[in-house]
Amino acid sequence: MTAPAESNPGPSGPVDPTATQAWSRLSELSRDFAPDLRASFAEDPDRADRLTLSAADLHVDLSKNLVNADIVEALLALGDEVGLTARRDAMFAGERINATEDRAVLHTALRKPRGSSLTIEGRDVVADVHEVLERVYAFADKVRSGEWRGVTGQPIRTVVNIGIGGSDLGAVMAYEALAPYVQDGLECRFISNIDPTDTAHKLSGLDPATTLFIVCSKTFGTLETLTNARLCKAWLLAGLAEVDASDAVAKHFIAVSTALDKVADFGIDPENAFGFWDWVGGRYSVDSAVGTALVIAIGPRHFADFLAGFHALDEHFRTEPLETNVPALMGLINIWHHNFLGAATHAVLPYAQLMHRFPAYLQQLTMESNGKSVRWDGTPVTTETGEVFWGEPATNGQHAFYQLIHQGTQLVPADLIAFVNPPYALRDGDTDVHELLLANFFAQSQALAFGKTSEEVRAEMSGASIDEAVVAARVFEGNRPTTSMMAPSLTPAVLGQLIALYEHLTFVQGVVWGIDSFDQWGVELGKQLAQAITPAVGGDADVLAEQDTSTQSLVRYYREHRR
Ligand code: F6P
């Protein structure tokens, strides 16, 4: 094993990963690397057992990735040389590892159990977390039981969450994933886009008297959310014209934010607002009060299970040696595929229809976190960062883009996720339909790993005249890397575990690259320019003249063609 050049250097300065001995070793291993998963499995009957690990309820098979013992050893040495465990420990301890915003990164404190503690700058943040959770739970219970009444005395039937990015994606994803846990008679809708179609579409068919709005914004300054909140307020007041406006807002609007002063300015009673803290990144916040819509939908007990699932994975990540640490290994294997084998994208393929928003959720988590070109000390990164994460539930994806994953020229590592027990058990005659789904899950990782040779194709075509062009088109090279994940069922706890797994593997990759995975300056310029261009869109010729010629022409096209 290669000796680490520098072990656990601590959280301050990023280590250049490309200057480590492990990186040199990995480069060497990648030169002339010719993966052959058929041979790897044939020669090593223990491969699947050795590379299958557990993390809480997750059963994770890493054996169909393009790794061997030398590569795994070098990846672990890389983790050591870049100080992965020290930085992990710094995160859990509440050190200010979000360097560019000078903040602690403590989403893990959101799911610490009641009775545990973590003191940061003299405050027990776990006690703070549970105080807010209790308020959210009490409020949710009132809505669920019908004790909380709208201004006309009717119970709430629909909860509309108004938020975007981290104030939307996690809650909507989890609401969809946990549909079987949603209380009968309650529905949640999620408005995010500044496109007014979103608000119009989501409000359609709703009765203002039975609708509760949650304005969810960490900063309470996001243009989309505040605009949509105003649209919803106007809709509510128009629909409840006979009642006092402030009573209507008090009974139909609540807020979730770190900026409670701005909540009051919007006209929402601070009594009906739930806070969180600047040490929670938006994309890491579904397990805070940002999940209030979810708490109302599935109830405090199930939400507590959701949090316990996160915590179980946190404990795995915090305490498990790197050799058997699932998020660490998944993150390091991603580094191998991305930095050494050139995989630019990474597919996430849930074999579970209810997980249909999971890839979209992961896009913010992974790409807003690791899509960076500078390191946490402001120096340029020294290697490629941030794969494009994408995906769709299977088997739909199989009939759409799997062709490219199987036979295209790009390497696309994929995570396949399936659950043993379905939420809805349906039979087609004698056939358990969930087993058809699982057969596809098992088959796809097999096909991707082992492919089909020209000899096998010819054998299949025996009897027919063999056209070699057709043979070539029907060959599958195999050696397409996958991680297969299973869990007993898609429960709140398992969903929490899956989210935490991806949070931590994203962190691992960020540590290797030396980047601050917790800021998101890259979204700011577009916001600034949108504000600057708005007057031109509305007809201000002077502002239009200040724009580049392409933008001027686009705006003119808009103004000439609008009805
Ligand atoms: O613009 C990006 C972003 O800041 C995300 O990081 C965040 O999740 C989203 O906007 C919403 O922000 P807020 O919760 O402050 O409205």
Coordinates of C-alpha atoms in Angstrom, one line a residue, residues 103 110 132 167 215-222 255-264 273-282 285 288-290:
R103 CA -20.5 29.4 8.6
L110 CA -31.0 18.8 12.6
V132 CA -38.6 24.4 16.7
S167 CA -37.0 25.4 0.0
V215 CA -44.0 30.6 2.5
C216 CA -40.7 28.8 2.7
S217 CA -37.5 30.7 2.1
K218 CA -34.3 30.6 4.1
T219 CA -33.4 34.2 3.2
F220 CA -37.0 35.4 2.7
G221 CA -35.5 37.5 -0.1
T222 CA -35.9 35.1 -3.1
A255 CA -43.7 31.0 7.0
V256 CA -40.4 29.1 7.4
S257 CA -37.3 31.1 7.3
T258 CA -34.0 32.1 9.0
A259 CA -35.1 35.8 8.5
L260 CA -38.1 36.1 10.9
D261 CA -38.0 39.9 10.7
K262 CA -38.8 39.8 7.0
V263 CA -41.6 37.3 7.6
A264 CA -43.3 40.0 9.8
A273 CA -43.4 31.2 11.6
F274 CA -40.8 28.5 12.1
G275 CA -37.2 29.4 12.1
F276 CA -34.0 27.6 11.2
W277 CA -30.3 28.7 11.2
D278 CA -27.7 30.0 8.9
W279 CA -25.7 26.8 9.5
V280 CA -28.2 24.8 7.4
G281 CA -27.7 25.1 3.7
G282 CA -30.9 25.4 1.6
S285 CA -32.7 21.7 4.9
S288 CA -35.6 21.3 9.3
A289 CA -38.8 23.3 9.4
V290 CA -38.4 23.5 5.6

